[in-house]
Short mmCIF file of C-alpha atoms in Angstrom, two decimals:
data_model
loop_
_atom_site.label_atom_id
_atom_site.label_comp_id
_atom_site.label_asym_id
_atom_site.label_seq_id
_atom_site.Cartn_x
_atom_site.Cartn_y
_atom_site.Cartn_z
CA MET A 32 -23.51 -16.23 -10.65
CA TYR A 33 -26.93 -17.19 -11.84
CA GLN A 34 -27.13 -17.67 -15.60
CA PRO A 35 -30.59 -17.34 -17.10
CA PRO A 36 -31.43 -20.35 -19.28
CA GLN A 37 -30.84 -19.78 -22.95
CA VAL A 38 -34.14 -20.30 -24.73
CA ARG A 39 -34.38 -20.47 -28.50
CA PRO A 40 -37.44 -18.78 -30.04
CA SER A 41 -38.54 -22.16 -31.41
CA GLU A 42 -38.74 -23.52 -27.87
CA ILE A 43 -41.20 -20.92 -26.69
CA THR A 44 -44.78 -22.12 -26.63
CA PRO A 45 -47.18 -19.64 -28.22
CA GLU A 46 -49.33 -18.17 -25.48
CA GLY A 47 -52.59 -19.46 -27.00
CA VAL A 48 -51.34 -23.04 -27.13
CA TRP A 49 -49.98 -22.72 -23.59
CA GLN A 50 -53.32 -21.48 -22.29
CA GLN A 51 -55.04 -24.39 -23.99
CA ARG A 52 -52.64 -26.95 -22.53
CA ARG A 53 -53.05 -25.37 -19.16
CA ARG A 54 -56.82 -25.65 -19.37
CA ILE A 55 -56.55 -29.32 -20.33
CA MET A 56 -54.19 -29.99 -17.44
CA GLN A 57 -56.35 -28.08 -15.01
CA ALA A 58 -59.38 -30.02 -16.16
CA GLY A 59 -57.38 -33.21 -15.62
CA ALA A 60 -56.32 -32.05 -12.19
CA LEU A 61 -59.90 -31.28 -11.27
CA THR A 62 -60.98 -34.73 -12.34
CA LEU A 63 -58.27 -36.23 -10.18
CA ALA A 64 -59.31 -34.11 -7.25
CA GLY A 65 -62.91 -35.09 -7.87
CA GLY A 66 -61.78 -38.68 -7.58
CA ALA A 67 -60.99 -37.87 -3.94
CA LEU A 68 -57.27 -38.27 -4.47
CA SER A 69 -55.58 -36.73 -1.49
CA LEU A 70 -52.16 -36.91 -3.14
CA ALA A 71 -50.35 -33.65 -3.62
CA LEU A 72 -50.75 -32.69 -7.23
CA PRO A 73 -47.60 -32.13 -9.21
CA TRP A 74 -48.96 -28.77 -10.40
CA PRO A 75 -46.96 -26.06 -8.65
CA ALA A 76 -48.98 -23.53 -6.71
CA ARG A 77 -48.06 -20.46 -8.70
CA ALA A 78 -49.35 -17.22 -7.25
CA LEU A 79 -49.48 -15.58 -10.63
CA THR A 80 -49.32 -17.30 -13.95
CA THR A 81 -52.06 -15.52 -15.82
CA LEU A 82 -53.97 -12.39 -15.16
CA GLY A 83 -57.46 -13.33 -16.27
CA ARG A 84 -59.78 -10.78 -17.77
CA ILE A 85 -58.34 -7.33 -18.28
CA ARG A 86 -60.47 -4.25 -18.75
CA PRO A 87 -59.33 -1.25 -20.79
CA SER A 88 -59.38 2.11 -19.03
CA PRO A 89 -60.40 5.60 -20.12
CA LEU A 90 -57.39 6.83 -18.13
CA SER A 91 -55.01 5.30 -20.68
CA THR A 92 -53.05 7.47 -23.07
CA ARG A 93 -53.31 6.78 -26.80
CA GLU A 94 -49.61 7.46 -27.33
CA GLU A 95 -47.49 4.80 -28.93
CA THR A 96 -46.21 2.36 -26.32
CA THR A 97 -42.49 1.79 -25.75
CA PRO A 98 -41.40 -1.63 -27.08
CA TRP A 99 -41.48 -4.56 -24.65
CA LYS A 100 -37.75 -5.10 -24.98
CA ALA A 101 -36.96 -1.55 -23.83
CA VAL A 102 -39.52 -1.63 -21.00
CA THR A 103 -38.03 -4.87 -19.68
CA HIS A 104 -34.32 -4.24 -20.33
CA TYR A 105 -33.84 -0.64 -19.29
CA ASN A 106 -34.63 -0.51 -15.61
CA ASN A 107 -33.54 1.31 -12.51
CA TYR A 108 -33.86 -1.34 -9.82
CA TYR A 109 -30.78 -1.14 -7.60
CA GLU A 110 -31.76 -4.27 -5.67
CA PHE A 111 -30.68 -6.09 -8.83
CA GLY A 112 -27.70 -4.00 -9.94
CA THR A 113 -27.10 -0.37 -10.75
CA ASP A 114 -26.71 -0.65 -14.52
CA LYS A 115 -29.90 -0.31 -16.50
CA GLU A 116 -29.50 -3.73 -18.04
CA ASP A 117 -28.57 -5.51 -14.78
CA PRO A 118 -32.09 -6.11 -13.44
CA ALA A 119 -33.23 -8.10 -16.50
CA GLU A 120 -30.31 -10.44 -15.90
CA GLN A 121 -29.97 -10.46 -12.12
CA ALA A 122 -33.69 -10.65 -11.31
CA ALA A 123 -34.30 -13.56 -13.69
CA GLY A 124 -34.31 -16.17 -10.93
CA PHE A 125 -36.04 -14.05 -8.29
CA GLN A 126 -38.73 -16.12 -6.52
CA THR A 127 -41.94 -14.16 -6.02
CA ASP A 128 -44.04 -17.07 -4.87
CA PRO A 129 -45.25 -17.22 -2.19
CA TRP A 130 -45.63 -13.48 -1.61
CA SER A 131 -47.43 -11.66 1.11
CA LEU A 132 -48.28 -8.03 1.51
CA ARG A 133 -48.94 -6.57 4.93
CA VAL A 134 -51.33 -3.62 5.14
CA ASP A 135 -51.38 -2.05 8.61
CA GLY A 136 -50.82 1.07 10.67
CA ALA A 137 -53.69 3.51 11.06
CA VAL A 138 -56.36 1.21 9.65
CA HIS A 139 -59.41 -0.51 11.08
CA HIS A 140 -58.65 -3.79 9.33
CA PRO A 141 -54.94 -4.58 9.23
CA ARG A 142 -54.25 -7.70 7.25
CA THR A 143 -51.47 -9.77 5.73
CA TRP A 144 -52.56 -10.64 2.25
CA ALA A 145 -51.36 -13.59 0.25
CA LEU A 146 -50.95 -12.18 -3.21
CA GLU A 147 -53.44 -14.62 -4.74
CA ASP A 148 -56.09 -13.57 -2.19
CA LEU A 149 -55.45 -9.95 -2.94
CA LEU A 150 -56.05 -10.52 -6.63
CA ARG A 151 -59.02 -12.83 -6.23
CA GLY A 152 -62.15 -11.04 -7.34
CA GLN A 153 -60.13 -8.02 -8.40
CA THR A 154 -60.93 -6.81 -11.92
CA LEU A 155 -57.65 -5.85 -13.45
CA GLU A 156 -57.38 -2.91 -15.77
CA GLU A 157 -54.91 -1.95 -18.44
CA ARG A 158 -53.52 1.52 -17.77
CA ILE A 159 -51.31 2.89 -20.51
CA TYR A 160 -49.30 5.55 -18.71
CA ARG A 161 -46.37 7.80 -19.46
CA LEU A 162 -43.42 7.11 -17.17
CA ARG A 163 -40.92 9.93 -16.64
CA CYS A 164 -37.63 9.10 -14.97
CA VAL A 165 -35.89 11.80 -12.95
CA GLU A 166 -32.83 11.13 -15.15
CA GLY A 167 -34.51 12.72 -18.15
CA TRP A 168 -35.88 9.80 -20.15
CA SER A 169 -39.43 8.56 -20.53
CA MET A 170 -41.51 5.64 -21.75
CA VAL A 171 -45.14 4.76 -22.38
CA ILE A 172 -46.05 1.53 -20.59
CA PRO A 173 -49.23 -0.55 -20.73
CA TRP A 174 -49.48 -1.56 -17.07
CA ILE A 175 -51.99 -4.07 -15.73
CA GLY A 176 -53.23 -3.36 -12.24
CA PHE A 177 -55.93 -2.02 -9.98
CA PRO A 178 -56.42 1.22 -8.08
CA LEU A 179 -54.49 1.39 -4.81
CA ALA A 180 -57.62 3.04 -3.41
CA ASP A 181 -59.46 -0.33 -3.66
CA LEU A 182 -56.98 -1.94 -1.30
CA LEU A 183 -56.84 1.03 1.06
CA ARG A 184 -60.63 1.14 1.32
CA GLN A 185 -60.67 -2.51 2.36
CA ALA A 186 -58.16 -1.70 5.08
CA ASP A 187 -60.34 1.26 6.09
CA PRO A 188 -57.95 4.02 7.19
CA THR A 189 -58.66 5.63 10.56
CA GLY A 190 -58.88 9.40 11.06
CA LYS A 191 -55.19 9.43 11.96
CA ALA A 192 -54.05 8.19 8.55
CA LYS A 193 -52.49 11.09 6.63
CA TYR A 194 -49.76 9.34 4.65
CA VAL A 195 -49.09 5.95 3.14
CA ALA A 196 -45.65 4.36 3.57
CA PHE A 197 -44.46 1.58 1.27
CA GLU A 198 -41.62 -0.88 1.68
CA THR A 199 -39.83 -3.20 -0.72
CA LEU A 200 -38.77 -6.69 0.31
CA TYR A 201 -35.48 -6.78 2.23
CA ASP A 202 -33.68 -10.02 1.51
CA PRO A 203 -30.05 -9.65 0.42
CA LYS A 204 -29.93 -13.35 -0.42
CA ARG A 205 -32.57 -12.86 -3.10
CA MET A 206 -31.79 -9.25 -3.93
CA PRO A 207 -28.01 -9.15 -4.44
CA GLY A 208 -27.92 -5.36 -4.77
CA GLN A 209 -28.88 -5.08 -1.10
CA ARG A 210 -25.52 -6.54 -0.06
CA TRP A 211 -23.99 -3.12 -0.72
CA PRO A 212 -25.15 -0.04 1.18
CA ILE A 213 -25.67 1.93 -2.02
CA LEU A 214 -29.04 3.02 -0.70
CA LYS A 215 -30.55 2.63 2.73
CA TRP A 216 -32.33 -0.72 2.39
CA PRO A 217 -35.10 -1.64 2.25
CA TYR A 218 -36.30 0.79 -0.38
CA ARG A 219 -39.06 3.00 1.04
CA GLU A 220 -41.53 5.30 -0.58
CA GLY A 221 -44.50 7.34 0.52
CA LEU A 222 -47.54 9.23 -0.66
CA ARG A 223 -49.95 11.60 0.92
CA LEU A 224 -53.26 9.79 1.55
CA ASP A 225 -55.11 11.83 -1.10
CA GLU A 226 -52.40 11.02 -3.66
CA ALA A 227 -52.64 7.35 -2.75
CA MET A 228 -56.43 7.40 -3.11
CA HIS A 229 -56.29 9.16 -6.49
CA PRO A 230 -57.80 7.06 -9.30
CA LEU A 231 -54.58 7.33 -11.36
CA THR A 232 -52.55 5.64 -8.61
CA ILE A 233 -52.42 1.90 -9.15
CA LEU A 234 -50.76 -1.25 -7.91
CA ALA A 235 -49.45 -3.01 -11.01
CA VAL A 236 -49.10 -6.78 -11.37
CA GLY A 237 -48.51 -6.92 -15.10
CA LEU A 238 -47.54 -5.14 -18.27
CA TYR A 239 -48.24 -5.73 -21.94
CA GLY A 240 -51.01 -8.16 -20.94
CA LYS A 241 -48.53 -10.43 -19.14
CA VAL A 242 -47.58 -11.06 -15.54
CA LEU A 243 -45.12 -8.40 -14.38
CA PRO A 244 -41.53 -9.40 -15.23
CA ASN A 245 -39.25 -9.59 -12.19
CA GLN A 246 -37.10 -6.69 -13.36
CA ASN A 247 -40.15 -4.44 -13.48
CA GLY A 248 -41.00 -4.98 -9.83
CA ALA A 249 -42.79 -8.32 -9.63
CA PRO A 250 -44.98 -9.42 -8.16
CA ILE A 251 -46.58 -6.13 -7.19
CA ARG A 252 -45.46 -2.53 -7.56
CA LEU A 253 -46.79 0.97 -7.31
CA VAL A 254 -47.38 3.20 -10.35
CA VAL A 255 -47.93 6.93 -9.84
CA PRO A 256 -47.73 8.38 -13.36
CA TRP A 257 -47.48 12.07 -12.51
CA LYS A 258 -44.42 11.57 -10.31
CA TYR A 259 -40.84 10.68 -11.21
CA GLY A 260 -40.33 6.96 -11.67
CA PHE A 261 -38.46 6.41 -8.39
CA LYS A 262 -41.70 7.01 -6.46
CA SER A 263 -43.20 3.90 -8.06
CA ILE A 264 -41.73 1.40 -5.59
CA LYS A 265 -41.25 -2.22 -6.65
CA ALA A 266 -41.75 -5.64 -5.02
CA ILE A 267 -43.85 -4.25 -2.19
CA VAL A 268 -44.19 -6.25 1.03
CA ARG A 269 -45.64 -3.64 3.32
CA ILE A 270 -48.07 -0.73 3.13
CA ARG A 271 -48.53 1.24 6.31
CA LEU A 272 -50.87 4.13 6.96
CA VAL A 273 -49.26 6.75 9.12
CA GLU A 274 -49.82 10.15 10.64
CA GLU A 275 -46.47 11.77 9.74
CA GLN A 276 -44.77 12.14 6.39
CA PRO A 277 -42.68 8.95 6.08
CA PRO A 278 -38.98 8.98 5.14
CA THR A 279 -38.30 7.95 1.54
CA THR A 280 -35.18 6.30 0.17
CA TRP A 281 -33.93 8.80 -2.38
CA SER A 282 -34.65 11.83 -0.26
CA LEU A 283 -32.69 10.16 2.55
CA ALA A 284 -29.80 9.57 0.14
CA ALA A 285 -29.74 13.13 -1.26
CA PRO A 286 -32.29 15.49 0.31
CA ARG A 287 -31.31 18.40 -1.94
CA GLU A 288 -31.92 16.37 -5.06
CA TYR A 289 -35.01 14.30 -4.33
CA GLY A 290 -38.01 15.55 -2.43
CA PHE A 291 -40.92 13.69 -0.91
CA TYR A 292 -43.37 14.85 -3.57
CA ALA A 293 -41.20 14.32 -6.67
CA ASN A 294 -43.94 15.51 -8.99
CA VAL A 295 -42.81 15.76 -12.60
CA ASN A 296 -42.20 19.48 -13.01
CA PRO A 297 -40.30 21.07 -15.91
CA GLU A 298 -39.92 24.28 -13.90
CA VAL A 299 -37.97 22.74 -11.04
CA ASP A 300 -34.54 21.50 -12.08
CA HIS A 301 -32.76 18.65 -10.47
CA PRO A 302 -29.42 20.10 -9.27
CA ARG A 303 -27.55 17.86 -11.69
CA TRP A 304 -29.81 17.95 -14.71
CA SER A 305 -32.47 20.13 -16.26
CA GLN A 306 -36.02 18.79 -16.16
CA ARG A 307 -37.33 20.95 -18.98
CA ARG A 308 -37.00 18.24 -21.60
CA GLU A 309 -36.87 14.48 -21.79
CA ARG A 310 -35.88 11.82 -24.25
CA ARG A 311 -38.70 9.40 -25.00
CA ILE A 312 -36.96 6.04 -25.33
CA GLY A 313 -36.70 5.22 -29.03
CA GLU A 314 -36.71 8.85 -30.15
CA PHE A 315 -33.72 11.00 -31.08
CA PHE A 316 -34.97 14.50 -30.39
CA LYS A 317 -35.87 15.44 -26.86
CA ARG A 318 -39.41 16.54 -26.17
CA LYS A 319 -40.72 19.08 -23.72
CA THR A 320 -41.55 17.69 -20.31
CA LEU A 321 -45.15 18.36 -19.32
CA MET A 322 -46.30 19.61 -15.93
CA PHE A 323 -47.28 16.61 -13.78
CA ASN A 324 -46.13 14.48 -16.72
CA GLY A 325 -49.22 15.53 -18.68
CA TYR A 326 -51.65 14.61 -15.89
CA ALA A 327 -52.14 18.18 -14.65
CA GLU A 328 -55.84 18.16 -15.44
CA GLN A 329 -56.39 15.23 -13.08
CA VAL A 330 -53.93 16.00 -10.29
CA ALA A 331 -53.09 19.72 -10.18
CA GLY A 332 -55.92 20.17 -7.68
CA LEU A 333 -54.08 18.06 -5.12
CA TYR A 334 -51.40 20.73 -4.86
CA ARG A 335 -53.42 23.92 -5.04
CA GLY A 336 -51.76 26.67 -3.05
CA MET A 337 -48.55 24.70 -2.50
CA ASP A 338 -45.15 26.12 -3.43
CA LEU A 339 -43.94 23.35 -5.72
CA LYS A 340 -40.41 24.78 -5.74
CA LYS A 341 -40.26 24.22 -2.00
CA TYR A 342 -42.17 20.93 -1.97
CA PHE A 343 -40.34 19.39 -4.92
CA MET B 42 15.74 -5.19 -27.19
CA ALA B 43 18.54 -6.42 -29.37
CA GLY B 44 18.91 -8.49 -32.49
CA PRO B 45 16.59 -8.71 -35.50
CA ALA B 46 13.66 -9.97 -33.43
CA GLY B 47 13.95 -6.93 -31.18
CA ILE B 48 13.98 -4.54 -34.10
CA THR B 49 10.90 -6.13 -35.64
CA ALA B 50 9.13 -6.02 -32.30
CA ARG B 51 9.96 -2.35 -31.95
CA ARG B 52 8.68 -1.56 -35.42
CA TRP B 53 5.37 -3.28 -34.73
CA PHE B 54 4.93 -2.10 -31.18
CA LYS B 55 3.53 1.38 -31.72
CA PRO B 56 1.13 0.51 -34.55
CA LEU B 57 -0.10 -2.40 -32.46
CA VAL B 58 -0.81 -0.15 -29.48
CA PHE B 59 -2.40 2.39 -31.83
CA PHE B 60 -4.90 -0.09 -33.24
CA THR B 61 -5.55 -1.61 -29.83
CA ALA B 62 -6.43 1.86 -28.57
CA LEU B 63 -9.03 2.13 -31.33
CA LEU B 64 -10.74 -1.08 -30.22
CA PRO B 65 -13.07 0.60 -27.68
CA LEU B 66 -14.38 2.77 -30.49
CA ALA B 67 -14.70 -0.22 -32.80
CA TRP B 68 -16.63 -2.06 -30.09
CA LEU B 69 -18.93 0.86 -29.58
CA LEU B 70 -19.62 1.15 -33.31
CA ALA B 71 -20.16 -2.59 -33.61
CA ASP B 72 -22.56 -2.59 -30.65
CA GLY B 73 -24.39 0.37 -32.14
CA LEU B 74 -24.71 -1.19 -35.57
CA THR B 75 -25.79 -4.59 -34.27
CA ASN B 76 -28.33 -3.14 -31.84
CA HIS B 77 -26.39 -4.16 -28.76
CA LEU B 78 -26.56 -0.84 -27.01
CA SER B 79 -29.24 -0.29 -24.37
CA ALA B 80 -32.65 1.24 -25.02
CA ASN B 81 -31.04 4.64 -24.47
CA PRO B 82 -28.02 4.41 -26.81
CA ILE B 83 -26.99 8.05 -26.47
CA ASP B 84 -26.44 7.51 -22.76
CA ASP B 85 -24.30 4.46 -23.47
CA ILE B 86 -22.18 6.32 -26.00
CA THR B 87 -21.70 9.16 -23.51
CA ASP B 88 -20.69 6.75 -20.74
CA ARG B 89 -18.36 4.64 -22.81
CA THR B 90 -16.47 7.45 -24.53
CA GLY B 91 -16.12 9.18 -21.16
CA ILE B 92 -14.79 6.16 -19.33
CA TRP B 93 -12.25 5.46 -22.09
CA ALA B 94 -11.02 9.04 -22.00
CA LEU B 95 -10.38 8.57 -18.28
CA ARG B 96 -8.72 5.17 -18.78
CA PHE B 97 -6.32 6.57 -21.34
CA LEU B 98 -5.50 9.46 -19.03
CA LEU B 99 -4.57 6.92 -16.37
CA LEU B 100 -2.51 4.88 -18.84
CA SER B 101 -0.62 7.98 -19.90
CA LEU B 102 0.08 8.73 -16.24
CA LEU B 103 1.35 5.20 -15.80
CA ALA B 104 4.06 5.64 -18.44
CA THR B 105 6.63 7.45 -16.31
CA PRO B 106 6.48 5.19 -13.22
CA LEU B 107 6.49 2.16 -15.49
CA ARG B 108 9.64 3.35 -17.17
CA ARG B 109 11.26 3.74 -13.78
CA TRP B 110 10.19 0.33 -12.50
CA THR B 111 11.08 -1.58 -15.64
CA GLY B 112 14.12 0.47 -16.46
CA ARG B 113 13.07 0.22 -20.11
CA PRO B 114 12.33 3.08 -22.45
CA TRP B 115 9.20 1.75 -24.20
CA PRO B 116 6.58 3.13 -21.76
CA LEU B 117 7.74 6.67 -22.41
CA ARG B 118 7.57 6.16 -26.17
CA LEU B 119 3.87 5.45 -25.73
CA ARG B 120 3.05 8.32 -23.40
CA ARG B 121 2.20 10.85 -26.08
CA MET B 122 0.02 8.40 -27.99
CA LEU B 123 -1.88 7.43 -24.86
CA GLY B 124 -2.41 11.07 -23.96
CA LEU B 125 -3.67 11.84 -27.45
CA PHE B 126 -6.08 8.92 -27.26
CA ALA B 127 -7.40 10.32 -23.99
CA PHE B 128 -8.01 13.57 -25.86
CA PHE B 129 -9.58 11.68 -28.77
CA TYR B 130 -12.10 9.90 -26.54
CA ALA B 131 -12.72 13.12 -24.62
CA CYS B 132 -13.58 14.81 -27.95
CA LEU B 133 -16.02 12.02 -28.77
CA HIS B 134 -17.51 12.31 -25.28
CA LEU B 135 -18.00 16.06 -25.60
CA LEU B 136 -19.36 15.78 -29.15
CA THR B 137 -21.82 13.10 -28.05
CA TRP B 138 -23.18 15.52 -25.50
CA LEU B 139 -23.29 18.54 -27.83
CA VAL B 140 -24.61 16.79 -30.91
CA LEU B 141 -26.42 13.58 -30.01
CA ASP B 142 -27.71 14.50 -26.58
CA GLN B 143 -28.41 18.24 -26.85
CA PHE B 144 -28.46 18.55 -30.65
CA PHE B 145 -26.89 22.03 -30.55
CA ASN B 146 -29.51 23.43 -28.21
CA TRP B 147 -27.16 26.16 -27.04
CA THR B 148 -29.56 27.57 -24.45
CA GLU B 149 -29.65 24.22 -22.67
CA ILE B 150 -25.94 23.61 -23.18
CA LEU B 151 -24.91 26.95 -21.72
CA SER B 152 -27.34 26.70 -18.83
CA ASP B 153 -26.04 23.20 -18.05
CA ILE B 154 -22.45 24.45 -18.07
CA ALA B 155 -23.37 27.31 -15.75
CA LYS B 156 -25.68 25.45 -13.38
CA ARG B 157 -24.41 21.90 -13.14
CA PRO B 158 -21.03 21.64 -11.42
CA PHE B 159 -20.28 18.20 -12.85
CA ILE B 160 -20.67 19.56 -16.37
CA THR B 161 -18.63 22.66 -15.56
CA LEU B 162 -15.81 20.46 -14.30
CA GLY B 163 -15.99 18.14 -17.28
CA LEU B 164 -15.69 21.06 -19.65
CA LEU B 165 -12.78 22.52 -17.66
CA ALA B 166 -10.99 19.20 -17.86
CA PHE B 167 -11.52 19.11 -21.60
CA LEU B 168 -10.29 22.69 -22.03
CA ALA B 169 -7.16 21.82 -20.05
CA LEU B 170 -6.50 18.92 -22.41
CA VAL B 171 -6.62 21.12 -25.52
CA PRO B 172 -3.25 22.89 -25.03
CA LEU B 173 -1.66 19.58 -24.08
CA ALA B 174 -2.80 17.97 -27.31
CA ALA B 175 -1.86 21.08 -29.30
CA THR B 176 1.70 21.08 -27.95
CA SER B 177 2.28 17.37 -28.25
CA THR B 178 4.39 17.56 -31.39
CA ARG B 179 8.19 17.28 -31.32
CA ALA B 180 8.40 20.78 -32.76
CA ALA B 181 6.29 22.22 -29.95
CA VAL B 182 8.41 20.48 -27.32
CA LYS B 183 11.53 22.09 -28.80
CA ARG B 184 9.93 25.48 -29.26
CA LEU B 185 8.54 25.69 -25.72
CA GLY B 186 11.66 24.33 -24.03
CA PRO B 187 11.32 24.27 -20.22
CA GLN B 188 7.87 25.84 -20.46
CA TRP B 189 6.65 22.67 -22.13
CA ARG B 190 7.19 20.71 -18.94
CA GLN B 191 5.48 23.33 -16.87
CA LEU B 192 2.49 23.36 -19.19
CA HIS B 193 2.27 19.59 -19.24
CA ARG B 194 1.92 19.46 -15.46
CA LEU B 195 -1.75 20.00 -16.35
CA ALA B 196 -1.73 16.30 -17.09
CA TYR B 197 -1.82 15.79 -13.29
CA LEU B 198 -4.75 18.13 -12.81
CA VAL B 199 -6.96 16.79 -15.59
CA PRO B 200 -7.56 13.29 -14.19
CA VAL B 201 -8.42 14.82 -10.82
CA LEU B 202 -11.05 17.02 -12.47
CA VAL B 203 -12.33 14.10 -14.51
CA VAL B 204 -12.72 11.85 -11.49
CA ILE B 205 -14.73 14.52 -9.66
CA HIS B 206 -16.79 15.05 -12.81
CA PHE B 207 -17.48 11.31 -12.87
CA TRP B 208 -18.22 11.15 -9.13
CA TRP B 209 -20.71 14.02 -9.27
CA SER B 210 -22.46 12.56 -12.28
CA VAL B 211 -23.48 9.30 -10.58
CA LYS B 212 -26.62 9.13 -8.48
CA ALA B 213 -25.77 6.78 -5.66
CA ASP B 214 -23.44 3.97 -6.67
CA ILE B 215 -20.04 5.61 -6.23
CA ARG B 216 -18.08 2.37 -6.40
CA GLU B 217 -16.76 2.94 -9.91
CA PRO B 218 -15.73 6.59 -9.53
CA LEU B 219 -14.20 5.63 -6.17
CA LEU B 220 -12.05 3.02 -7.86
CA TYR B 221 -10.82 5.54 -10.41
CA ALA B 222 -10.24 8.14 -7.70
CA MET B 223 -8.00 5.67 -5.89
CA LEU B 224 -6.08 4.89 -9.07
CA VAL B 225 -5.53 8.59 -9.76
CA ALA B 226 -4.45 9.13 -6.16
CA LEU B 227 -2.03 6.23 -6.43
CA LEU B 228 -0.51 7.46 -9.69
CA LEU B 229 -0.05 10.94 -8.27
CA ALA B 230 1.27 9.60 -4.96
CA VAL B 231 4.07 7.66 -6.67
CA ARG B 232 5.27 10.94 -8.08
CA LEU B 233 5.15 12.72 -4.73
CA LEU B 234 7.08 9.91 -3.10
CA ARG B 235 9.94 10.51 -5.49
CA TYR B 236 10.45 13.91 -3.95
CA ALA B 237 10.29 12.63 -0.39
CA PRO B 238 13.70 12.54 1.36
CA MET B 239 13.86 8.74 1.31
CA GLY B 240 12.96 8.45 -2.35
CA ALA B 241 15.51 8.19 -5.07
CA SER B 242 15.53 11.23 -7.32
CA ARG B 243 17.27 10.12 -10.40
CA SER B 244 15.65 11.48 -13.46
CA SER B 245 12.96 13.88 -14.54
CA SER B 246 9.38 12.87 -15.11
#
């Protein structure tokens, strides 16, 4: 089994120093390139090492964020094990470079994006969002990302596009959890087009100002803060615009327990646990769960007139 | 076991098993105090006390067949202790839920018991363990006579309930509850085989 390297705190380069070294090396590399050296440079072509400038967002909550250690060591990511602490360990060696993301289906401009092209020219924002897991716990996470709507607009959906279907990478060699049919792989999720275009819906590539750790869905994942966490699909390789409501992994596994919408709703219980309250990670007493995870003001309009007990 | 060495071994055997059976709790406390539980420690405590209750149930069920296979009396001498440890960890498991998880929110607790079958089953299993623990003393065995054995047949039902409770509590990865279900089935099957025509029926269980 893969053992992550043991790194002592003293061996870790402070980020500032690292940035500085990197700039010096890049400057050196540029000089070499300028000298018309056609040799391959020893600098590895990393898709994502830094995120560049990050803009704060008015959509962020001011609540206290959940510590980095909890955000990165308490994950549901069955591709890397079913225990909460498995992904941090099992995803440590996961290669996310190179990575491509295919956007197709009912769009005028289908395209396979290399991740670095997708991020080029993209102004990243910090979005501090509440995350509510269907299991009854929650966190507050400072994501770094950009609105999914930006990408969808570039693809230019046709009149037929009503839903957006997402797919995680399927590669049992790199994702050991996929060797067991615990879920129907690859992981699939979906949104209605208006949900996908909503300004709160983002594609995240980082958290806490850093590149997204593998266990949190690197290199690119969805974040839909008013829905249960399982909607926020990780390690996305394909986004397809479709006419019909796409099948989604958890509702395929247990249709009575997980619906397509999966909006956070304290009034609609999961058959196996109440959704009225939640435990914010790090707190002892449970707190009341808020309708749409506290984003009702922004998103309730999307569901006007819908029976949310039926469309759970 | 004969000779002085045998006597010493016998004297140390039960206390040794007793303290070994406390190790899972010691581990849990140590992990809790040294910050080695996950970011959601209450969930860990619930899981670990629950799984140890089930493991001790299985160990107590193993005592009788083990006595038969080895032909030695020591497994039976441990049966009561193992059963009581199952009850002990089940108490911790239940208390974790009532106190740490729900913090005496009786509305939620009662609604969970009524609405969530896996919780209903878990509670039933616990309630079935109570009379077993209460009648585990030598005096109770004497007082109840043949009824004691009838009552203690509940020890076959409890692990079945517990395994279903476990199975229904997991979301998708049923590998672990499946393993325990097979172990329970195996331990019950050995008993059924004894009553089959080909099986030897020597002594009581």
